[in-house]
Amino acid sequence: MKDRARTAAIIVAVVVLDRLTKLYIRAAFSPTDLRPVIPRVFNIVHIENPGAAFGMLSDSPGQWRGIFLVGVSLAVMSAIAVILWRPRRAGLHDTVLLRTGLALVFGGALGNLWDRVFAGTVTDFLQVFIGSYEFPAFNAADSAITIGAGLLLIDLWRTRHHTAGTPA
């Protein structure tokens, strides 16, 4: 039960951090505010994103876009919940990296789903530049999803690499 409690704590921490940061941005920043943190590298902004990651589907009809994005989020979260409940049944090794990665992705998806359902848009506020390239604005939930996906890739590589080296 210790693994499940840790997983639940990660999910709750991601959702709480995401909610608090988005509530702060909505209260303290207008959509036209831009505050440089590290000039020409990192800004805090306030962007309401009606679409998916990187603004994809932003120009799609609102009602169908919302239904589609909520449906995809629920499907992904359901699949992750099943894997978290019984990872071995899903054909995966039950590792700390797997559980942590899935918890981060689940928490991030839940944070963005909350915005989509209750606000109709997702609040993004972190803006990063690498040279002349402007990375699309993102939020704490997006960061958790990205870090979680990275941990899942590392776990996949480690478990496949380890399994491949053992005789059958």
Backbone as ProteinMPNN parsed JSONL, in Angstrom:
{"seq_chain_A": "MKDRARTAAIIVAVVVLDRLTKLYIRAAFSPTDLRPVIPRVFNIVHIENPGAAFGMLSDSPGQWRGIFLVGVSLAVMSAIAVILWRPRRAGLHDTVLLRTGLALVFGGALGNLWDRVFAGTVTDFLQVFIGSYEFPAFNAADSAITIGAGLLLIDLWRTRHHTAGTPA", "coords_chain_A": {"N_chain_A": [[0.815, -1.196, 0.0], [2.115, 1.12, 0.414], [3.329, 2.02, -1.963], [1.095, 2.828, -3.456], [0.117, 4.902, -1.863], [2.221, 6.753, -2.041], [2.132, 7.261, -4.776], [-0.44, 8.409, -4.981], [0.029, 10.687, -3.427], [1.862, 12.082, -5.022], [0.269, 12.643, -7.265], [-1.714, 14.289, -6.075], [-0.069, 16.389, -5.151], [0.884, 17.464, -7.58], [-1.527, 18.357, -8.767], [-2.408, 20.232, -6.839], [-0.25, 22.093, -6.828], [-0.428, 22.92, -9.505], [-3.065, 24.027, -9.607], [-2.847, 26.125, -7.697], [-0.822, 27.757, -8.838], [-2.007, 28.496, -11.284], [-4.328, 29.818, -10.389], [-3.13, 31.976, -9.102], [-1.836, 33.25, -11.288], [-4.068, 33.964, -12.866], [-5.253, 35.79, -11.122], [-3.287, 37.744, -10.649], [-2.181, 38.605, -13.048], [-2.861, 40.241, -16.088], [-4.176, 39.387, -19.347], [-2.428, 40.722, -21.023], [-0.094, 41.141, -19.704], [3.424, 40.817, -19.257], [6.159, 39.56, -17.763], [9.49, 39.737, -17.528], [11.74, 37.302, -16.343], [14.249, 36.159, -16.636], [15.815, 38.037, -18.811], [15.171, 37.741, -22.308], [15.206, 34.986, -22.134], [13.453, 33.747, -20.241], [10.12, 34.262, -19.356], [7.247, 35.341, -17.433], [3.942, 35.003, -18.255], [0.474, 35.518, -19.199], [-1.625, 33.398, -20.607], [-4.498, 32.186, -22.126], [-5.303, 29.137, -23.189], [-7.266, 27.638, -25.506], [-6.999, 25.298, -26.875], [-5.201, 22.216, -27.456], [-2.008, 20.863, -26.472], [0.584, 23.165, -27.183], [-1.173, 24.875, -28.414], [-2.547, 23.517, -30.383], [-5.44, 22.703, -32.252], [-6.761, 25.01, -31.527], [-8.198, 26.623, -33.255], [-10.386, 25.132, -33.911], [-13.935, 24.292, -33.899], [-15.507, 25.378, -30.927], [-17.306, 23.824, -29.124], [-17.082, 21.114, -30.017], [-14.317, 20.8, -29.938], [-13.816, 21.048, -27.187], [-15.264, 18.834, -26.149], [-13.903, 16.721, -27.427], [-11.237, 17.072, -26.417], [-11.62, 16.79, -23.638], [-12.607, 14.177, -23.621], [-10.38, 12.734, -24.649], [-8.542, 13.267, -22.607], [-9.804, 12.002, -20.417], [-9.777, 9.339, -21.328], [-7.011, 8.802, -21.48], [-6.295, 9.186, -18.799], [-7.8, 7.14, -17.642], [-6.583, 4.851, -18.72], [-4.027, 5.13, -17.591], [-4.69, 4.913, -14.872], [-5.532, 2.235, -14.735], [-3.123, 0.941, -15.342], [-1.568, 1.832, -13.179], [-2.934, 0.614, -11.103], [-2.64, -2.161, -11.563], [0.175, -2.908, -12.638], [1.721, -5.119, -13.509], [-0.125, -6.794, -14.736], [-0.565, -5.325, -16.974], [1.668, -5.908, -18.324], [4.01, -4.709, -17.508], [6.967, -3.867, -15.613], [6.812, -3.33, -12.157], [7.979, -0.56, -11.087], [9.657, 2.093, -9.267], [10.239, 4.281, -10.9], [8.373, 3.913, -12.992], [5.865, 4.135, -11.618], [6.137, 6.742, -10.55], [6.476, 8.291, -12.888], [4.015, 7.752, -14.219], [2.247, 8.786, -12.291], [2.931, 11.506, -12.318], [2.194, 12.183, -14.96], [-0.557, 11.587, -14.847], [-1.419, 13.368, -12.802], [-0.788, 15.836, -14.029], [-2.426, 15.705, -16.303], [-4.913, 15.669, -15.041], [-4.889, 18.19, -13.807], [-4.91, 19.945, -16.051], [-7.281, 19.054, -17.209], [-9.135, 19.858, -15.308], [-9.053, 22.673, -15.668], [-10.046, 22.796, -18.324], [-12.649, 21.766, -18.054], [-13.87, 23.446, -16.096], [-13.155, 26.077, -16.75], [-13.003, 26.284, -19.464], [-10.77, 26.881, -20.915], [-7.187, 26.392, -20.861], [-4.898, 27.616, -18.57], [-1.848, 29.009, -19.33], [1.499, 29.952, -18.488], [4.267, 30.034, -18.352], [6.979, 31.012, -20.207], [9.462, 30.304, -22.46], [12.558, 30.96, -24.05], [14.868, 29.878, -26.459], [17.609, 30.961, -27.728], [16.647, 32.408, -30.713], [14.319, 31.018, -30.837], [11.032, 30.667, -29.749], [9.581, 28.904, -27.311], [6.399, 27.372, -27.02], [4.073, 28.725, -24.633], [3.598, 27.298, -21.386], [2.503, 25.336, -18.504], [2.415, 24.354, -14.963], [1.214, 21.811, -14.886], [1.69, 20.873, -17.489], [4.455, 20.728, -17.34], [4.766, 18.688, -15.438], [3.651, 16.545, -16.872], [5.499, 16.336, -18.973], [7.926, 15.776, -17.605], [7.129, 13.411, -16.37], [6.675, 11.793, -18.654], [9.286, 11.652, -19.592], [10.485, 10.211, -17.471], [9.088, 7.817, -17.79], [10.077, 6.966, -20.274], [12.768, 6.561, -19.597], [12.414, 4.514, -17.704], [11.297, 2.539, -19.362], [13.449, 2.08, -21.104], [15.374, 1.165, -19.242], [14.135, -1.153, -18.124], [13.662, -2.721, -20.391], [16.239, -2.921, -21.407], [17.501, -4.235, -19.285], [15.98, -6.606, -19.158], [16.494, -7.645, -21.684], [19.101, -8.422, -21.428], [19.08, -10.697, -19.878], [18.99, -14.251, -19.822], [16.434, -16.206, -21.411]], "CA_chain_A": [[0.0, 0.0, 0.0], [3.023, 2.255, 0.465], [3.49, 2.521, -3.332], [-0.127, 3.53, -3.858], [0.045, 6.155, -1.104], [3.211, 7.655, -2.645], [1.581, 7.631, -6.086], [-1.539, 9.349, -4.729], [0.621, 11.937, -2.931], [2.434, 12.78, -6.182], [-0.857, 13.166, -8.053], [-2.299, 15.408, -5.329], [0.897, 17.499, -5.152], [0.883, 18.082, -8.918], [-2.789, 19.069, -8.964], [-2.428, 21.394, -5.949], [0.705, 23.069, -7.368], [-0.993, 23.437, -10.752], [-4.216, 24.882, -9.291], [-2.394, 27.345, -7.02], [-0.104, 28.638, -9.765], [-2.957, 29.042, -12.257], [-5.17, 30.801, -9.695], [-2.301, 33.165, -8.9], [-1.651, 33.934, -12.578], [-5.346, 34.583, -13.243], [-5.538, 36.915, -10.234], [-2.234, 38.761, -10.604], [-1.723, 38.989, -14.385], [-3.857, 40.397, -17.149], [-3.692, 38.686, -20.549], [-1.407, 41.495, -21.743], [1.113, 41.258, -18.875], [4.604, 40.013, -19.56], [7.189, 39.911, -16.784], [10.749, 39.004, -17.74], [12.432, 36.763, -15.177], [15.602, 36.2, -17.2], [15.563, 38.677, -20.111], [15.403, 37.005, -23.554], [15.284, 33.548, -21.867], [12.318, 33.23, -19.488], [9.116, 35.25, -18.959], [5.954, 34.925, -16.896], [2.892, 35.605, -19.07], [-0.849, 34.948, -18.93], [-2.23, 32.992, -21.872], [-5.582, 31.215, -22.011], [-5.189, 28.248, -24.347], [-8.476, 26.839, -25.687], [-6.678, 24.072, -27.6], [-4.379, 21.199, -26.812], [-0.605, 21.254, -26.322], [1.13, 24.088, -28.179], [-2.259, 25.576, -29.089], [-3.174, 22.721, -31.443], [-6.904, 22.661, -32.26], [-7.311, 26.272, -31.021], [-9.124, 27.199, -34.233], [-11.502, 24.205, -34.132], [-15.18, 24.724, -33.256], [-15.388, 25.294, -29.481], [-18.011, 22.746, -28.451], [-16.499, 19.829, -30.389], [-12.946, 20.789, -29.438], [-13.885, 20.774, -25.756], [-15.694, 17.441, -25.943], [-12.798, 15.871, -27.865], [-10.096, 17.175, -25.5], [-12.02, 16.18, -22.369], [-12.671, 12.733, -23.86], [-9.015, 12.202, -24.742], [-7.96, 13.324, -21.26], [-10.407, 10.941, -19.603], [-9.293, 8.045, -21.82], [-5.613, 8.651, -21.063], [-6.275, 9.016, -17.347], [-8.33, 5.803, -17.342], [-5.523, 3.878, -19.04], [-2.979, 5.26, -16.575], [-5.217, 4.369, -13.62], [-5.491, 0.774, -14.84], [-1.718, 0.526, -15.243], [-1.129, 2.067, -11.805], [-3.588, -0.356, -10.223], [-2.047, -3.483, -11.798], [1.183, -2.752, -13.696], [2.178, -6.422, -14.047], [-1.167, -7.27, -15.639], [-0.38, -4.563, -18.213], [2.92, -6.362, -18.913], [5.09, -3.804, -17.131], [7.622, -4.082, -14.326], [6.345, -2.354, -11.178], [9.159, 0.139, -10.589], [9.432, 3.443, -8.747], [10.21, 5.19, -12.05], [7.09, 3.732, -13.68], [4.796, 4.718, -10.805], [6.34, 8.187, -10.461], [6.176, 8.848, -14.205], [2.566, 7.688, -14.456], [1.587, 9.708, -11.358], [3.142, 12.867, -12.829], [1.355, 12.361, -16.153], [-1.949, 11.597, -14.399], [-1.653, 14.629, -12.102], [-0.78, 16.914, -15.015], [-3.648, 15.585, -17.113], [-6.034, 16.064, -14.19], [-4.813, 19.644, -13.65], [-5.384, 20.586, -17.282], [-8.688, 18.687, -17.374], [-9.876, 20.745, -14.407], [-9.191, 23.952, -16.379], [-10.9, 22.63, -19.496], [-14.038, 21.546, -17.637], [-14.425, 24.541, -15.305], [-12.868, 27.404, -17.31], [-13.116, 26.234, -20.919], [-9.429, 27.05, -21.469], [-6.103, 26.034, -19.949], [-4.034, 28.761, -18.301], [-0.41, 28.808, -19.497], [2.152, 31.155, -17.973], [5.725, 29.944, -18.437], [7.41, 31.249, -21.591], [10.907, 30.082, -22.531], [13.205, 31.221, -25.333], [16.2, 29.311, -26.672], [18.065, 31.778, -28.856], [15.522, 33.105, -31.339], [13.146, 30.143, -30.812], [10.11, 30.845, -28.631], [8.855, 27.684, -26.979], [5.024, 27.738, -26.646], [3.842, 28.868, -23.197], [3.136, 26.07, -20.737], [2.154, 25.508, -17.094], [2.945, 23.334, -14.066], [0.687, 20.504, -15.305], [2.447, 20.477, -18.68], [5.798, 20.352, -16.881], [4.652, 17.373, -14.809], [3.435, 15.569, -17.943], [6.76, 16.181, -19.701], [8.867, 15.075, -16.73], [6.616, 12.043, -16.238], [6.949, 11.073, -19.905], [10.729, 11.378, -19.598], [10.734, 9.104, -16.534], [8.564, 6.586, -18.407], [11.046, 6.542, -21.297], [13.935, 6.005, -18.891], [12.001, 3.226, -17.153], [11.161, 1.603, -20.487], [14.803, 1.729, -21.547], [16.042, 0.374, -18.2], [13.542, -2.478, -17.963], [13.896, -3.476, -21.636], [17.686, -3.192, -21.461], [17.78, -5.239, -18.254], [15.321, -7.853, -19.558], [17.162, -8.16, -22.885], [20.397, -8.992, -21.071], [18.929, -11.932, -19.11], [18.565, -15.368, -20.662], [15.007, -16.579, -21.295]], "C_chain_A": [[0.858, 1.259, 0.0], [3.203, 2.866, -0.92], [2.273, 3.317, -3.776], [-0.269, 4.858, -3.12], [1.026, 7.179, -1.683], [2.708, 8.158, -3.993], [0.462, 8.658, -5.919], [-0.999, 10.7, -4.257], [1.225, 12.748, -4.077], [1.321, 13.409, -7.012], [-1.457, 14.391, -7.369], [-1.364, 16.612, -5.346], [0.918, 18.223, -6.497], [-0.377, 18.904, -9.115], [-2.835, 20.325, -8.092], [-1.481, 22.477, -6.461], [0.147, 23.723, -8.639], [-2.141, 24.396, -10.475], [-3.753, 26.194, -8.676], [-1.692, 28.3, -7.98], [-1.053, 29.262, -10.784], [-3.88, 30.066, -11.616], [-4.392, 32.091, -9.462], [-2.148, 33.948, -10.204], [-2.934, 34.634, -12.994], [-5.652, 35.814, -12.401], [-4.542, 38.065, -10.386], [-1.803, 39.289, -11.972], [-2.903, 39.185, -15.32], [-3.317, 39.656, -18.376], [-2.632, 39.458, -21.336], [-0.105, 41.627, -20.955], [2.206, 40.314, -19.349], [5.687, 40.474, -18.591], [8.438, 39.083, -17.038], [11.343, 38.549, -16.402], [13.931, 36.73, -15.494], [15.425, 36.778, -18.605], [16.046, 37.833, -21.292], [15.566, 35.494, -23.349], [13.989, 33.037, -21.249], [11.413, 34.366, -19.026], [7.954, 34.563, -18.254], [4.909, 35.709, -17.694], [1.543, 35.047, -18.615], [-1.516, 34.683, -20.272], [-3.325, 31.971, -21.564], [-5.611, 30.404, -23.298], [-6.46, 27.405, -24.475], [-8.201, 25.484, -26.343], [-5.903, 23.081, -26.755], [-2.961, 21.744, -26.66], [-0.173, 22.123, -27.494], [0.033, 24.797, -28.976], [-2.903, 24.797, -30.225], [-4.688, 22.679, -31.207], [-7.538, 23.954, -31.744], [-8.348, 26.87, -31.96], [-10.306, 26.289, -34.54], [-12.754, 24.734, -33.442], [-15.167, 24.403, -31.757], [-16.034, 24.095, -28.823], [-17.37, 21.392, -28.755], [-15.066, 19.703, -29.9], [-12.943, 20.404, -27.958], [-14.25, 19.338, -25.456], [-14.561, 16.483, -26.305], [-11.655, 15.88, -26.846], [-10.407, 16.589, -24.13], [-12.066, 14.66, -22.515], [-11.305, 12.089, -23.936], [-8.362, 12.188, -23.367], [-8.495, 12.204, -20.381], [-9.926, 9.559, -20.03], [-7.855, 7.793, -21.363], [-5.534, 8.412, -19.56], [-6.81, 7.644, -16.932], [-7.277, 4.733, -17.601], [-4.411, 3.927, -17.995], [-3.441, 4.673, -15.246], [-5.171, 2.85, -13.621], [-4.049, 0.271, -14.68], [-1.204, 0.729, -13.82], [-1.708, 1.033, -10.843], [-2.929, -1.731, -10.338], [-1.008, -3.42, -12.921], [1.632, -4.082, -14.308], [1.156, -7.009, -15.016], [-1.072, -6.561, -16.992], [0.941, -4.947, -18.889], [4.109, -5.485, -18.585], [5.704, -4.214, -15.802], [7.169, -2.98, -13.384], [7.556, -1.691, -10.535], [8.771, 1.519, -10.056], [9.362, 4.443, -9.896], [8.878, 5.109, -12.791], [5.97, 4.42, -12.905], [4.916, 6.24, -10.723], [5.993, 8.857, -11.792], [4.686, 8.864, -14.491], [1.813, 8.649, -13.544], [1.741, 11.152, -11.829], [2.267, 13.142, -14.05], [-0.119, 12.452, -15.748], [-2.28, 12.92, -13.712], [-1.692, 15.809, -13.056], [-2.025, 16.894, -15.882], [-4.869, 16.028, -16.313], [-6.052, 17.581, -13.987], [-5.332, 20.374, -14.874], [-6.846, 20.267, -17.558], [-9.575, 19.591, -16.51], [-10.13, 22.086, -15.095], [-10.186, 23.845, -17.528], [-12.373, 22.526, -19.111], [-14.623, 22.788, -16.979], [-14.166, 25.931, -15.878], [-13.011, 27.434, -18.829], [-11.789, 26.438, -21.639], [-8.419, 26.607, -20.426], [-5.2, 27.25, -19.805], [-2.569, 28.345, -18.427], [0.29, 30.082, -19.062], [3.673, 31.124, -18.011], [6.135, 30.054, -19.901], [8.935, 31.192, -21.616], [11.391, 30.341, -23.952], [14.554, 30.513, -25.343], [16.725, 29.992, -27.922], [16.884, 32.547, -29.421], [14.246, 32.258, -31.332], [12.318, 30.406, -29.561], [9.338, 29.548, -28.43], [7.435, 28.091, -26.583], [4.864, 27.784, -25.119], [3.258, 27.575, -22.631], [2.88, 26.355, -19.266], [2.736, 24.371, -16.26], [2.464, 21.931, -14.464], [1.438, 19.987, -16.526], [3.856, 20.025, -18.304], [5.775, 18.963, -16.251], [4.47, 16.276, -15.858], [4.747, 15.291, -18.68], [7.784, 15.417, -18.87], [8.431, 13.621, -16.561], [6.884, 11.207, -17.478], [8.434, 10.73, -20.011], [11.079, 10.23, -18.663], [10.226, 7.78, -17.098], [9.5, 6.066, -19.493], [12.291, 5.935, -20.661], [13.601, 4.635, -18.324], [11.882, 2.166, -18.244], [12.531, 1.14, -20.955], [15.477, 0.828, -20.525], [15.461, -1.029, -18.096], [13.73, -3.321, -19.219], [15.356, -3.868, -21.744], [18.044, -4.288, -20.473], [17.217, -6.588, -18.651], [16.038, -8.477, -20.751], [18.475, -8.835, -22.536], [20.291, -10.301, -20.296], [18.47, -13.057, -20.034], [17.112, -15.759, -20.384], [14.819, -17.931, -20.689]], "O_chain_A": [[0.391, 2.337, -0.369], [3.23, 4.089, -1.056], [2.41, 4.367, -4.403], [-0.732, 5.839, -3.702], [0.686, 8.357, -1.799], [2.842, 9.339, -4.312], [0.423, 9.659, -6.633], [-1.519, 11.744, -4.649], [1.109, 13.973, -4.095], [1.419, 14.568, -7.415], [-1.682, 15.416, -8.013], [-1.818, 17.74, -5.535], [0.964, 19.453, -6.544], [-0.303, 20.039, -9.585], [-3.261, 21.38, -8.563], [-1.856, 23.648, -6.525], [0.247, 24.937, -8.815], [-2.185, 25.48, -11.057], [-4.209, 27.263, -9.082], [-1.932, 29.507, -7.946], [-0.914, 30.441, -11.112], [-4.187, 31.086, -12.234], [-4.942, 33.182, -9.611], [-2.313, 35.168, -10.221], [-2.893, 35.784, -13.431], [-6.242, 36.774, -12.896], [-4.917, 39.231, -10.264], [-1.127, 40.316, -12.049], [-3.834, 38.381, -15.334], [-2.13, 39.335, -18.433], [-2.002, 38.893, -22.231], [0.879, 42.159, -21.469], [1.954, 39.187, -19.776], [6.083, 41.64, -18.599], [8.451, 37.876, -16.795], [11.43, 39.329, -15.454], [14.758, 37.21, -14.72], [14.938, 36.085, -19.498], [17.152, 37.293, -21.289], [16.006, 34.789, -24.257], [13.47, 32.005, -21.675], [11.87, 35.315, -18.388], [7.705, 33.373, -18.445], [4.986, 36.934, -17.793], [1.493, 34.19, -17.733], [-1.918, 35.607, -20.979], [-3.099, 31.009, -20.83], [-5.911, 30.933, -24.368], [-6.707, 26.542, -23.633], [-9.076, 24.618, -26.364], [-5.943, 23.103, -25.525], [-2.749, 22.956, -26.714], [-0.517, 21.854, -28.645], [0.278, 25.267, -30.087], [-3.722, 25.348, -30.96], [-5.139, 22.626, -30.063], [-8.752, 23.99, -31.541], [-9.274, 27.548, -31.515], [-11.153, 26.647, -35.359], [-12.659, 25.53, -32.509], [-14.851, 23.279, -31.366], [-15.385, 23.405, -28.037], [-17.138, 20.603, -27.839], [-14.642, 18.622, -29.491], [-12.169, 19.547, -27.53], [-13.628, 18.693, -24.612], [-14.292, 15.536, -25.566], [-11.161, 14.822, -26.456], [-9.545, 15.955, -23.521], [-11.613, 13.937, -21.628], [-11.082, 11.024, -23.36], [-7.705, 11.214, -22.999], [-7.733, 11.535, -19.683], [-9.692, 8.698, -19.183], [-7.526, 6.695, -20.913], [-4.795, 7.541, -19.102], [-6.319, 7.055, -15.97], [-7.101, 3.818, -16.797], [-3.913, 2.887, -17.564], [-2.664, 4.004, -14.564], [-4.811, 2.241, -12.614], [-3.797, -0.702, -13.971], [-0.476, -0.12, -13.305], [-1.05, 0.628, -9.884], [-2.687, -2.391, -9.327], [-1.292, -3.839, -14.043], [1.893, -4.15, -15.508], [1.526, -7.646, -16.002], [-1.448, -7.118, -18.024], [1.295, -4.371, -19.917], [5.112, -5.507, -19.298], [5.043, -4.833, -14.968], [7.144, -1.812, -13.771], [8.099, -2.198, -9.553], [7.697, 2.037, -10.358], [8.531, 5.351, -9.88], [8.321, 6.137, -13.176], [5.209, 5.202, -13.476], [3.914, 6.948, -10.815], [5.298, 9.873, -11.817], [4.15, 9.871, -14.953], [0.84, 9.268, -13.975], [0.795, 11.936, -11.752], [1.669, 14.212, -14.16], [-0.847, 13.304, -16.255], [-3.309, 13.529, -14.006], [-2.537, 16.693, -12.913], [-2.612, 17.939, -16.164], [-5.759, 16.688, -16.85], [-7.121, 18.19, -13.996], [-6.109, 21.321, -14.751], [-7.576, 21.109, -18.082], [-10.639, 20.03, -16.947], [-11.257, 22.582, -15.113], [-11.06, 24.698, -17.686], [-13.236, 23.121, -19.756], [-15.762, 23.154, -17.27], [-14.878, 26.876, -15.535], [-13.129, 28.51, -19.415], [-11.692, 26.196, -22.842], [-8.752, 26.462, -19.25], [-4.785, 27.843, -20.8], [-2.105, 27.446, -17.725], [-0.247, 31.176, -19.239], [4.303, 32.139, -17.715], [5.684, 29.27, -20.736], [9.61, 31.926, -20.896], [10.725, 29.99, -24.926], [15.291, 30.545, -24.357], [16.339, 29.646, -29.039], [16.196, 33.259, -28.69], [13.198, 32.728, -31.775], [12.839, 30.372, -28.446], [8.54, 29.149, -29.278], [7.275, 29.079, -25.865], [5.454, 26.973, -24.405], [2.522, 26.857, -23.309], [3.024, 27.495, -18.823], [3.464, 23.523, -16.778], [3.231, 20.97, -14.385], [1.784, 18.808, -16.596], [4.385, 19.068, -18.869], [6.666, 18.151, -16.504], [5.065, 15.203, -15.748], [5.065, 14.138, -18.974], [8.439, 14.507, -19.378], [9.257, 12.71, -16.604], [7.275, 10.044, -17.374], [8.795, 9.645, -20.467], [11.882, 9.366, -19.017], [10.857, 6.74, -16.909], [9.693, 4.857, -19.618], [12.805, 4.92, -21.129], [14.393, 3.699, -18.44], [12.317, 1.029, -18.063], [12.749, -0.052, -21.176], [16.09, -0.173, -20.896], [16.211, -1.999, -17.991], [13.938, -4.53, -19.115], [15.684, -4.992, -22.122], [18.821, -5.184, -20.804], [17.889, -7.609, -18.504], [16.176, -9.698, -20.824], [18.925, -9.724, -23.259], [21.307, -10.96, -20.074], [17.653, -12.835, -20.928], [16.634, -15.652, -19.255], [13.686, -18.383, -20.527]]}, "name": "protein", "num_of_chains": 1, "seq": "MKDRARTAAIIVAVVVLDRLTKLYIRAAFSPTDLRPVIPRVFNIVHIENPGAAFGMLSDSPGQWRGIFLVGVSLAVMSAIAVILWRPRRAGLHDTVLLRTGLALVFGGALGNLWDRVFAGTVTDFLQVFIGSYEFPAFNAADSAITIGAGLLLIDLWRTRHHTAGTPA"}
